[in-house]
């Protein structure tokens, strides 16, 4: 099992100090589960960060168009640029929820004032609360006031939470579940809500030569370009070299969710598809068109100047026109490159702060 060593472990050549030294021969058989568990956490946090970052990027681009500012003078006139960020909610804040919020704050242009956390023990979240995050025990408040609500509770708690909040969820709220043990159809049934998303993973048999950085925290793992790419759902490399990988449906759902947001931002159909291209495939490309999102019966909406609203549950459960479009290697490569910029942005900011 030496193939699973932590590249950041300074004691990896000192076998008596290594993690494996205290394990029995029977326990060593389960060592790959440690790698897989860490990879699950990193991928869940990375994909959530990507999802939120892309929606925030669209809002930021639109704000800059509508409220142009000279950024060089902002610090002198004591003003800030116009901000219209996605409001994030979290229900359940155990180990995974904590990692999730930390990753969003690091990579997704999420600020503490953009976040509401609901947990049974909000008093134990002193560090989050001190940073400016609202920490409460009020699940209804979260689903009523947030654009995206991450569900990170125990599987046995999902039904109780759903019964409490399902009559209070705002129409445009997205329930994004990282509770892998509860299926997407079950989530829809419990929450009586169609804007539901769920993380879905595939994993191969463990590879002996895996060098996944077990022991490295989530944000430090994602700062390393080679590992960030392995979390991208449409990356071919993720499926060949990754420990686990997420279904390509996440990218599909993210694109449809971005278009669903556009009517709330009062943009035209042409502006909506342009913004989605800017955020998801890059400023110099126009790979995506309405024909890749709509079937023949729905395309009349665009011709009439209207913006459609998509059922995210349906997108997550069925093939869509975009499913076929995402088979294009060129489009996938463009999405992977833009995916990587979510985590490159941190490195750029970190470098500039040191100069």
mmCIF file of C-alpha atoms in Angstrom:
data_model
loop_
_atom_site.group_PDB
_atom_site.id
_atom_site.type_symbol
_atom_site.label_atom_id
_atom_site.label_comp_id
_atom_site.label_asym_id
_atom_site.label_seq_id
_atom_site.Cartn_x
_atom_site.Cartn_y
_atom_site.Cartn_z
ATOM 1 C CA UNK A 1 0.000 0.000 0.000
ATOM 2 C CA UNK A 2 3.008 2.293 -0.189
ATOM 3 C CA UNK A 3 1.617 3.754 -3.382
ATOM 4 C CA UNK A 4 -0.838 5.784 -1.293
ATOM 5 C CA UNK A 5 1.780 7.835 0.491
ATOM 6 C CA UNK A 6 1.200 11.512 1.262
ATOM 7 C CA UNK A 7 3.531 13.635 -0.827
ATOM 8 C CA UNK A 8 3.448 16.315 1.878
ATOM 9 C CA UNK A 9 4.441 13.928 4.675
ATOM 10 C CA UNK A 10 8.045 14.640 5.698
ATOM 11 C CA UNK A 11 8.180 11.274 7.478
ATOM 12 C CA UNK A 12 7.203 9.173 4.462
ATOM 13 C CA UNK A 13 10.681 7.583 4.262
ATOM 14 C CA UNK A 14 10.696 6.840 7.993
ATOM 15 C CA UNK A 15 8.476 3.775 8.164
ATOM 16 C CA UNK A 16 8.265 3.612 11.941
ATOM 17 C CA UNK A 17 6.777 7.128 12.029
ATOM 18 C CA UNK A 18 4.392 6.606 9.118
ATOM 19 C CA UNK A 19 0.626 6.299 9.365
ATOM 20 C CA UNK A 20 0.742 2.668 8.228
ATOM 21 C CA UNK A 21 3.216 1.527 10.885
ATOM 22 C CA UNK A 22 0.555 1.146 13.563
ATOM 23 C CA UNK A 23 -1.834 -0.864 11.400
ATOM 24 C CA UNK A 24 -2.279 -4.615 11.515
ATOM 25 C CA UNK A 25 -2.149 -6.677 8.324
ATOM 26 C CA UNK A 26 -5.942 -6.875 8.414
ATOM 27 C CA UNK A 27 -6.341 -3.107 8.828
ATOM 28 C CA UNK A 28 -3.957 -2.357 5.984
ATOM 29 C CA UNK A 29 -6.469 -3.914 3.571
ATOM 30 C CA UNK A 30 -8.759 -0.973 4.236
ATOM 31 C CA UNK A 31 -6.128 1.711 3.737
ATOM 32 C CA UNK A 32 -7.419 2.632 0.239
ATOM 33 C CA UNK A 33 -10.622 3.828 1.901
ATOM 34 C CA UNK A 34 -8.619 6.602 3.558
ATOM 35 C CA UNK A 35 -7.499 7.826 0.152
ATOM 36 C CA UNK A 36 -10.988 7.570 -1.281
ATOM 37 C CA UNK A 37 -12.573 9.397 1.645
ATOM 38 C CA UNK A 38 -10.147 12.287 1.302
ATOM 39 C CA UNK A 39 -10.699 12.404 -2.463
ATOM 40 C CA UNK A 40 -14.477 12.468 -1.942
ATOM 41 C CA UNK A 41 -14.184 15.484 0.345
ATOM 42 C CA UNK A 42 -11.881 17.356 -2.019
ATOM 43 C CA UNK A 43 -14.083 16.657 -5.053
ATOM 44 C CA UNK A 44 -17.292 17.644 -3.246
ATOM 45 C CA UNK A 45 -15.767 20.938 -2.108
ATOM 46 C CA UNK A 46 -14.134 21.625 -5.473
ATOM 47 C CA UNK A 47 -17.307 21.075 -7.470
ATOM 48 C CA UNK A 48 -19.394 23.150 -5.075
ATOM 49 C CA UNK A 49 -16.822 25.942 -5.354
ATOM 50 C CA UNK A 50 -16.937 25.740 -9.148
ATOM 51 C CA UNK A 51 -20.736 25.865 -9.164
ATOM 52 C CA UNK A 52 -20.888 28.947 -6.940
ATOM 53 C CA UNK A 53 -17.888 30.647 -8.578
ATOM 54 C CA UNK A 54 -19.451 30.466 -12.047
ATOM 55 C CA UNK A 55 -22.746 31.963 -10.866
ATOM 56 C CA UNK A 56 -20.881 34.713 -9.014
ATOM 57 C CA UNK A 57 -18.708 35.357 -12.064
ATOM 58 C CA UNK A 58 -21.765 35.969 -14.236
ATOM 59 C CA UNK A 59 -23.157 38.377 -11.657
ATOM 60 C CA UNK A 60 -19.801 40.144 -11.406
ATOM 61 C CA UNK A 61 -19.485 40.549 -15.184
ATOM 62 C CA UNK A 62 -22.992 41.968 -15.375
ATOM 63 C CA UNK A 63 -22.339 44.354 -12.476
ATOM 64 C CA UNK A 64 -19.210 45.665 -14.178
ATOM 65 C CA UNK A 65 -21.164 46.263 -17.379
ATOM 66 C CA UNK A 66 -24.008 48.051 -15.606
ATOM 67 C CA UNK A 67 -21.922 49.865 -12.995
ATOM 68 C CA UNK A 68 -18.530 50.613 -14.602
ATOM 69 C CA UNK A 69 -15.945 51.880 -12.137
ATOM 70 C CA UNK A 70 -12.331 52.928 -12.214
ATOM 71 C CA UNK A 71 -10.832 50.379 -9.837
ATOM 72 C CA UNK A 72 -7.622 52.406 -9.466
ATOM 73 C CA UNK A 73 -9.524 55.251 -7.833
ATOM 74 C CA UNK A 74 -11.793 53.182 -5.579
ATOM 75 C CA UNK A 75 -9.368 53.071 -2.671
ATOM 76 C CA UNK A 76 -8.896 56.830 -2.779
ATOM 77 C CA UNK A 77 -12.587 57.745 -2.806
ATOM 78 C CA UNK A 78 -13.395 55.071 -0.216
ATOM 79 C CA UNK A 79 -15.989 53.338 -2.367
ATOM 80 C CA UNK A 80 -16.450 49.716 -3.314
ATOM 81 C CA UNK A 81 -17.541 48.302 -6.633
ATOM 82 C CA UNK A 82 -21.194 47.280 -6.956
ATOM 83 C CA UNK A 83 -21.701 43.730 -5.687
ATOM 84 C CA UNK A 84 -24.594 41.353 -6.270
ATOM 85 C CA UNK A 85 -23.276 38.018 -5.042
ATOM 86 C CA UNK A 86 -25.039 34.708 -4.648
ATOM 87 C CA UNK A 87 -26.353 34.168 -1.130
ATOM 88 C CA UNK A 88 -25.132 30.844 0.277
ATOM 89 C CA UNK A 89 -26.823 28.701 2.920
ATOM 90 C CA UNK A 90 -25.551 25.618 4.704
ATOM 91 C CA UNK A 91 -27.661 23.186 6.710
ATOM 92 C CA UNK A 92 -25.397 21.029 8.843
ATOM 93 C CA UNK A 93 -21.885 22.080 9.732
ATOM 94 C CA UNK A 94 -19.878 19.038 10.726
ATOM 95 C CA UNK A 95 -16.502 18.186 9.259
ATOM 96 C CA UNK A 96 -17.667 18.228 5.625
ATOM 97 C CA UNK A 97 -19.780 21.362 6.046
ATOM 98 C CA UNK A 98 -16.852 23.179 7.638
ATOM 99 C CA UNK A 99 -14.540 22.200 4.779
ATOM 100 C CA UNK A 100 -17.196 23.216 2.274
ATOM 101 C CA UNK A 101 -17.644 26.738 3.631
ATOM 102 C CA UNK A 102 -13.890 27.220 3.977
ATOM 103 C CA UNK A 103 -13.393 26.233 0.338
ATOM 104 C CA UNK A 104 -16.187 28.528 -0.868
ATOM 105 C CA UNK A 105 -14.701 31.454 1.039
ATOM 106 C CA UNK A 106 -11.302 30.736 -0.493
ATOM 107 C CA UNK A 107 -12.149 30.168 -4.143
ATOM 108 C CA UNK A 108 -15.684 31.261 -5.053
ATOM 109 C CA UNK A 109 -15.770 35.021 -4.396
ATOM 110 C CA UNK A 110 -17.932 34.291 -1.361
ATOM 111 C CA UNK A 111 -17.650 36.667 1.592
ATOM 112 C CA UNK A 112 -18.721 35.963 5.172
ATOM 113 C CA UNK A 113 -21.702 38.313 4.835
ATOM 114 C CA UNK A 114 -22.942 36.164 1.917
ATOM 115 C CA UNK A 115 -23.311 33.052 4.110
ATOM 116 C CA UNK A 116 -25.906 31.738 6.575
ATOM 117 C CA UNK A 117 -25.150 28.515 8.455
ATOM 118 C CA UNK A 118 -27.857 26.581 10.280
ATOM 119 C CA UNK A 119 -26.713 23.973 12.784
ATOM 120 C CA UNK A 120 -27.980 22.537 16.042
ATOM 121 C CA UNK A 121 -24.939 23.986 17.848
ATOM 122 C CA UNK A 122 -24.281 27.447 16.339
ATOM 123 C CA UNK A 123 -22.430 28.489 19.496
ATOM 124 C CA UNK A 124 -19.638 26.057 18.550
ATOM 125 C CA UNK A 125 -18.879 27.940 15.309
ATOM 126 C CA UNK A 126 -17.014 30.792 16.977
ATOM 127 C CA UNK A 127 -14.411 31.172 14.219
ATOM 128 C CA UNK A 128 -17.068 31.420 11.498
ATOM 129 C CA UNK A 129 -19.206 33.752 13.579
ATOM 130 C CA UNK A 130 -16.231 36.004 14.371
ATOM 131 C CA UNK A 131 -15.450 36.274 10.660
ATOM 132 C CA UNK A 132 -18.917 37.709 9.993
ATOM 133 C CA UNK A 133 -20.890 34.597 8.997
ATOM 134 C CA UNK A 134 -24.428 34.392 10.371
ATOM 135 C CA UNK A 135 -24.648 31.178 12.409
ATOM 136 C CA UNK A 136 -28.117 30.154 13.584
ATOM 137 C CA UNK A 137 -30.308 27.152 14.269
ATOM 138 C CA UNK A 138 -33.064 28.094 11.843
ATOM 139 C CA UNK A 139 -33.328 25.935 8.730
ATOM 140 C CA UNK A 140 -36.345 27.834 7.452
ATOM 141 C CA UNK A 141 -34.461 31.102 7.500
ATOM 142 C CA UNK A 142 -31.761 29.557 5.334
ATOM 143 C CA UNK A 143 -34.081 28.244 2.598
ATOM 144 C CA UNK A 144 -36.101 31.455 2.574
ATOM 145 C CA UNK A 145 -33.142 33.801 2.144
ATOM 146 C CA UNK A 146 -30.469 31.967 0.140
ATOM 147 C CA UNK A 147 -29.976 31.337 -3.579
ATOM 148 C CA UNK A 148 -28.113 28.049 -2.991
ATOM 149 C CA UNK A 149 -28.523 25.892 0.102
ATOM 150 C CA UNK A 150 -25.979 23.142 0.670
ATOM 151 C CA UNK A 151 -27.365 20.167 2.537
ATOM 152 C CA UNK A 152 -24.516 18.637 4.568
ATOM 153 C CA UNK A 153 -26.313 16.846 7.379
ATOM 154 C CA UNK A 154 -26.406 13.158 8.284
ATOM 155 C CA UNK A 155 -28.567 10.970 5.997
ATOM 156 C CA UNK A 156 -30.894 10.157 8.900
ATOM 157 C CA UNK A 157 -31.612 13.880 9.369
ATOM 158 C CA UNK A 158 -32.674 14.658 5.788
ATOM 159 C CA UNK A 159 -36.339 13.699 6.174
ATOM 160 C CA UNK A 160 -36.787 15.742 9.357
ATOM 161 C CA UNK A 161 -35.156 18.789 7.767
ATOM 162 C CA UNK A 162 -37.249 18.410 4.603
ATOM 163 C CA UNK A 163 -40.503 18.224 6.585
ATOM 164 C CA UNK A 164 -39.498 21.379 8.435
ATOM 165 C CA UNK A 165 -38.523 23.518 5.434
ATOM 166 C CA UNK A 166 -40.350 22.273 2.329
ATOM 167 C CA UNK A 167 -43.247 24.743 2.629
ATOM 168 C CA UNK A 168 -40.815 27.631 3.091
ATOM 169 C CA UNK A 169 -38.287 27.183 0.257
ATOM 170 C CA UNK A 170 -38.121 30.195 -2.033
ATOM 171 C CA UNK A 171 -39.073 29.372 -5.609
ATOM 172 C CA UNK A 172 -35.621 30.090 -7.054
ATOM 173 C CA UNK A 173 -33.613 28.447 -4.268
ATOM 174 C CA UNK A 174 -31.358 25.558 -5.286
ATOM 175 C CA UNK A 175 -31.020 22.671 -2.829
ATOM 176 C CA UNK A 176 -27.541 21.242 -3.409
ATOM 177 C CA UNK A 177 -27.121 17.980 -1.493
ATOM 178 C CA UNK A 178 -23.743 16.525 -0.604
ATOM 179 C CA UNK A 179 -25.477 13.741 1.322
ATOM 180 C CA UNK A 180 -24.479 10.914 -1.001
ATOM 181 C CA UNK A 181 -26.677 8.291 0.685
ATOM 182 C CA UNK A 182 -29.964 9.992 -0.307
ATOM 183 C CA UNK A 183 -30.920 9.709 -3.988
ATOM 184 C CA UNK A 184 -31.993 12.620 -6.168
ATOM 185 C CA UNK A 185 -35.569 11.284 -6.665
ATOM 186 C CA UNK A 186 -35.867 10.901 -2.903
ATOM 187 C CA UNK A 187 -34.680 14.482 -2.369
ATOM 188 C CA UNK A 188 -37.288 15.799 -4.790
ATOM 189 C CA UNK A 189 -39.966 13.761 -3.065
ATOM 190 C CA UNK A 190 -38.965 14.922 0.413
ATOM 191 C CA UNK A 191 -38.485 18.614 -0.337
ATOM 192 C CA UNK A 192 -41.353 18.964 -2.844
ATOM 193 C CA UNK A 193 -38.931 21.026 -4.905
ATOM 194 C CA UNK A 194 -37.543 20.650 -8.439
ATOM 195 C CA UNK A 195 -34.400 22.766 -8.052
ATOM 196 C CA UNK A 196 -32.475 19.939 -6.428
ATOM 197 C CA UNK A 197 -28.908 18.851 -7.184
ATOM 198 C CA UNK A 198 -26.951 15.927 -5.794
ATOM 199 C CA UNK A 199 -23.318 14.899 -5.969
ATOM 200 C CA UNK A 200 -22.846 11.617 -7.848
ATOM 201 C CA UNK A 201 -19.487 9.809 -7.880
ATOM 202 C CA UNK A 202 -17.789 6.942 -9.647
ATOM 203 C CA UNK A 203 -14.549 5.326 -8.534
ATOM 204 C CA UNK A 204 -12.294 2.622 -9.957
ATOM 205 C CA UNK A 205 -10.466 -0.120 -8.114
ATOM 206 C CA UNK A 206 -7.676 1.502 -6.059
ATOM 207 C CA UNK A 207 -4.438 1.985 -7.962
ATOM 208 C CA UNK A 208 -1.243 0.996 -6.205
ATOM 209 C CA UNK A 209 0.714 3.891 -7.714
ATOM 210 C CA UNK A 210 -1.749 6.598 -6.631
ATOM 211 C CA UNK A 211 -0.063 9.710 -5.237
ATOM 212 C CA UNK A 212 -3.194 11.439 -3.967
ATOM 213 C CA UNK A 213 -2.126 13.862 -1.177
ATOM 214 C CA UNK A 214 -3.839 12.260 1.807
ATOM 215 C CA UNK A 215 -3.400 14.427 4.899
ATOM 216 C CA UNK A 216 -3.234 17.670 2.928
ATOM 217 C CA UNK A 217 -6.235 19.882 3.700
ATOM 218 C CA UNK A 218 -8.824 20.599 1.007
ATOM 219 C CA UNK A 219 -7.803 24.137 0.094
ATOM 220 C CA UNK A 220 -4.094 23.266 -0.060
ATOM 221 C CA UNK A 221 -4.895 20.288 -2.296
ATOM 222 C CA UNK A 222 -6.863 22.479 -4.699
ATOM 223 C CA UNK A 223 -4.074 25.036 -4.899
ATOM 224 C CA UNK A 224 -2.064 22.334 -6.680
ATOM 225 C CA UNK A 225 -3.040 22.476 -10.354
ATOM 226 C CA UNK A 226 -2.658 18.762 -11.039
ATOM 227 C CA UNK A 227 -5.114 17.823 -8.297
ATOM 228 C CA UNK A 228 -7.587 20.618 -9.053
ATOM 229 C CA UNK A 229 -7.955 19.297 -12.602
ATOM 230 C CA UNK A 230 -8.608 15.777 -11.288
ATOM 231 C CA UNK A 231 -11.777 17.087 -9.611
ATOM 232 C CA UNK A 232 -13.283 18.487 -12.833
ATOM 233 C CA UNK A 233 -16.328 16.435 -13.918
ATOM 234 C CA UNK A 234 -15.618 16.728 -17.669
ATOM 235 C CA UNK A 235 -11.864 16.172 -17.477
ATOM 236 C CA UNK A 236 -10.764 13.024 -19.295
ATOM 237 C CA UNK A 237 -7.707 13.001 -17.045
ATOM 238 C CA UNK A 238 -9.927 12.772 -13.985
ATOM 239 C CA UNK A 239 -11.404 9.537 -15.281
ATOM 240 C CA UNK A 240 -8.014 8.016 -16.057
ATOM 241 C CA UNK A 241 -5.903 9.294 -13.139
ATOM 242 C CA UNK A 242 -8.381 10.374 -10.474
ATOM 243 C CA UNK A 243 -9.200 8.461 -7.309
ATOM 244 C CA UNK A 244 -12.888 9.374 -7.694
ATOM 245 C CA UNK A 245 -14.709 11.526 -10.201
ATOM 246 C CA UNK A 246 -18.020 13.298 -10.334
ATOM 247 C CA UNK A 247 -20.669 12.746 -12.972
ATOM 248 C CA UNK A 248 -20.484 15.131 -15.937
ATOM 249 C CA UNK A 249 -24.067 16.013 -15.021
ATOM 250 C CA UNK A 250 -22.698 18.560 -12.559
ATOM 251 C CA UNK A 251 -21.423 20.738 -15.422
ATOM 252 C CA UNK A 252 -24.726 20.339 -17.223
ATOM 253 C CA UNK A 253 -26.703 21.354 -14.161
ATOM 254 C CA UNK A 254 -24.359 24.296 -13.496
ATOM 255 C CA UNK A 255 -24.911 25.625 -17.027
ATOM 256 C CA UNK A 256 -28.684 25.271 -16.819
ATOM 257 C CA UNK A 257 -28.680 26.839 -13.340
ATOM 258 C CA UNK A 258 -26.734 29.802 -14.726
ATOM 259 C CA UNK A 259 -29.379 30.304 -17.406
ATOM 260 C CA UNK A 260 -32.128 29.994 -14.788
ATOM 261 C CA UNK A 261 -30.508 32.874 -12.907
ATOM 262 C CA UNK A 262 -30.595 35.189 -15.925
ATOM 263 C CA UNK A 263 -34.309 36.172 -15.778
ATOM 264 C CA UNK A 264 -33.703 37.375 -12.213
ATOM 265 C CA UNK A 265 -30.894 39.579 -13.547
ATOM 266 C CA UNK A 266 -33.153 41.167 -16.206
ATOM 267 C CA UNK A 267 -31.033 40.284 -19.233
ATOM 268 C CA UNK A 268 -32.089 39.440 -22.776
ATOM 269 C CA UNK A 269 -31.752 35.998 -24.333
ATOM 270 C CA UNK A 270 -28.691 37.102 -26.319
ATOM 271 C CA UNK A 271 -27.089 38.608 -23.221
ATOM 272 C CA UNK A 272 -27.791 35.443 -21.216
ATOM 273 C CA UNK A 273 -26.049 33.104 -23.640
ATOM 274 C CA UNK A 274 -23.156 35.551 -23.973
ATOM 275 C CA UNK A 275 -22.673 35.684 -20.196
ATOM 276 C CA UNK A 276 -22.726 31.890 -19.945
ATOM 277 C CA UNK A 277 -20.079 31.629 -22.680
ATOM 278 C CA UNK A 278 -17.879 34.177 -20.896
ATOM 279 C CA UNK A 279 -18.061 32.332 -17.578
ATOM 280 C CA UNK A 280 -17.943 28.705 -18.699
ATOM 281 C CA UNK A 281 -15.861 28.564 -21.900
ATOM 282 C CA UNK A 282 -13.932 31.852 -21.973
ATOM 283 C CA UNK A 283 -14.042 35.407 -23.325
ATOM 284 C CA UNK A 284 -12.713 34.516 -26.776
ATOM 285 C CA UNK A 285 -15.113 31.658 -27.491
ATOM 286 C CA UNK A 286 -18.786 31.303 -28.327
ATOM 287 C CA UNK A 287 -19.172 27.521 -28.206
ATOM 288 C CA UNK A 288 -22.586 27.541 -26.552
ATOM 289 C CA UNK A 289 -25.847 28.577 -28.207
ATOM 290 C CA UNK A 290 -29.493 28.274 -27.234
ATOM 291 C CA UNK A 291 -29.891 25.317 -29.608
ATOM 292 C CA UNK A 292 -27.619 23.301 -27.279
ATOM 293 C CA UNK A 293 -29.960 23.862 -24.325
ATOM 294 C CA UNK A 294 -33.426 23.706 -25.878
ATOM 295 C CA UNK A 295 -35.371 21.096 -27.755
ATOM 296 C CA UNK A 296 -37.400 22.047 -30.821
ATOM 297 C CA UNK A 297 -40.593 22.689 -28.864
ATOM 298 C CA UNK A 298 -38.854 25.059 -26.443
ATOM 299 C CA UNK A 299 -36.861 27.089 -28.960
ATOM 300 C CA UNK A 300 -39.915 29.182 -29.774
ATOM 301 C CA UNK A 301 -39.523 30.858 -26.375
ATOM 302 C CA UNK A 302 -36.246 32.417 -27.470
ATOM 303 C CA UNK A 303 -37.695 33.472 -30.817
ATOM 304 C CA UNK A 304 -40.430 35.267 -28.897
ATOM 305 C CA UNK A 305 -37.819 37.036 -26.761
ATOM 306 C CA UNK A 306 -38.514 35.078 -23.575
ATOM 307 C CA UNK A 307 -36.109 33.275 -21.277
ATOM 308 C CA UNK A 308 -36.947 29.680 -20.340
ATOM 309 C CA UNK A 309 -36.771 28.300 -16.812
ATOM 310 C CA UNK A 310 -35.331 24.799 -16.608
ATOM 311 C CA UNK A 311 -36.225 21.995 -14.235
ATOM 312 C CA UNK A 312 -32.873 21.132 -12.611
ATOM 313 C CA UNK A 313 -34.186 17.816 -11.334
ATOM 314 C CA UNK A 314 -35.072 16.827 -14.905
ATOM 315 C CA UNK A 315 -31.637 17.949 -16.109
ATOM 316 C CA UNK A 316 -29.957 15.838 -13.434
ATOM 317 C CA UNK A 317 -31.982 12.724 -14.223
ATOM 318 C CA UNK A 318 -32.225 12.758 -18.025
ATOM 319 C CA UNK A 319 -30.278 13.383 -21.198
ATOM 320 C CA UNK A 320 -30.693 16.917 -22.498
ATOM 321 C CA UNK A 321 -29.632 18.650 -25.704
ATOM 322 C CA UNK A 322 -26.513 19.728 -23.790
ATOM 323 C CA UNK A 323 -25.620 16.100 -22.988
ATOM 324 C CA UNK A 324 -24.787 15.534 -26.636
ATOM 325 C CA UNK A 325 -22.936 18.862 -26.940
ATOM 326 C CA UNK A 326 -20.669 17.918 -24.028
ATOM 327 C CA UNK A 327 -19.357 14.955 -25.987
ATOM 328 C CA UNK A 328 -17.254 17.470 -27.958
ATOM 329 C CA UNK A 329 -13.615 17.216 -26.854
ATOM 330 C CA UNK A 330 -13.030 20.854 -27.821
ATOM 331 C CA UNK A 331 -15.874 22.071 -25.627
ATOM 332 C CA UNK A 332 -14.814 19.847 -22.737
ATOM 333 C CA UNK A 333 -11.239 21.149 -22.934
ATOM 334 C CA UNK A 334 -12.510 24.737 -22.837
ATOM 335 C CA UNK A 335 -14.649 23.986 -19.778
ATOM 336 C CA UNK A 336 -11.726 22.275 -18.027
ATOM 337 C CA UNK A 337 -9.531 25.342 -18.628
ATOM 338 C CA UNK A 338 -12.180 27.661 -17.194
ATOM 339 C CA UNK A 339 -12.724 25.237 -14.301
ATOM 340 C CA UNK A 340 -9.041 25.522 -13.420
ATOM 341 C CA UNK A 341 -9.241 29.337 -13.294
ATOM 342 C CA UNK A 342 -11.478 29.047 -10.216
ATOM 343 C CA UNK A 343 -8.487 27.698 -8.290
ATOM 344 C CA UNK A 344 -5.799 29.621 -10.206
ATOM 345 C CA UNK A 345 -7.421 32.858 -9.078
ATOM 346 C CA UNK A 346 -6.278 32.191 -5.529
ATOM 347 C CA UNK A 347 -2.683 31.699 -6.629
ATOM 348 C CA UNK A 348 -2.779 34.940 -8.620
ATOM 349 C CA UNK A 349 -4.121 36.853 -5.628
ATOM 350 C CA UNK A 350 -1.576 35.239 -3.341
ATOM 351 C CA UNK A 351 1.293 36.132 -5.681
ATOM 352 C CA UNK A 352 0.192 39.756 -6.046
ATOM 353 C CA UNK A 353 -0.104 40.156 -2.266
ATOM 354 C CA UNK A 354 3.545 39.165 -1.860
ATOM 355 C CA UNK A 355 4.895 41.628 -4.424
#
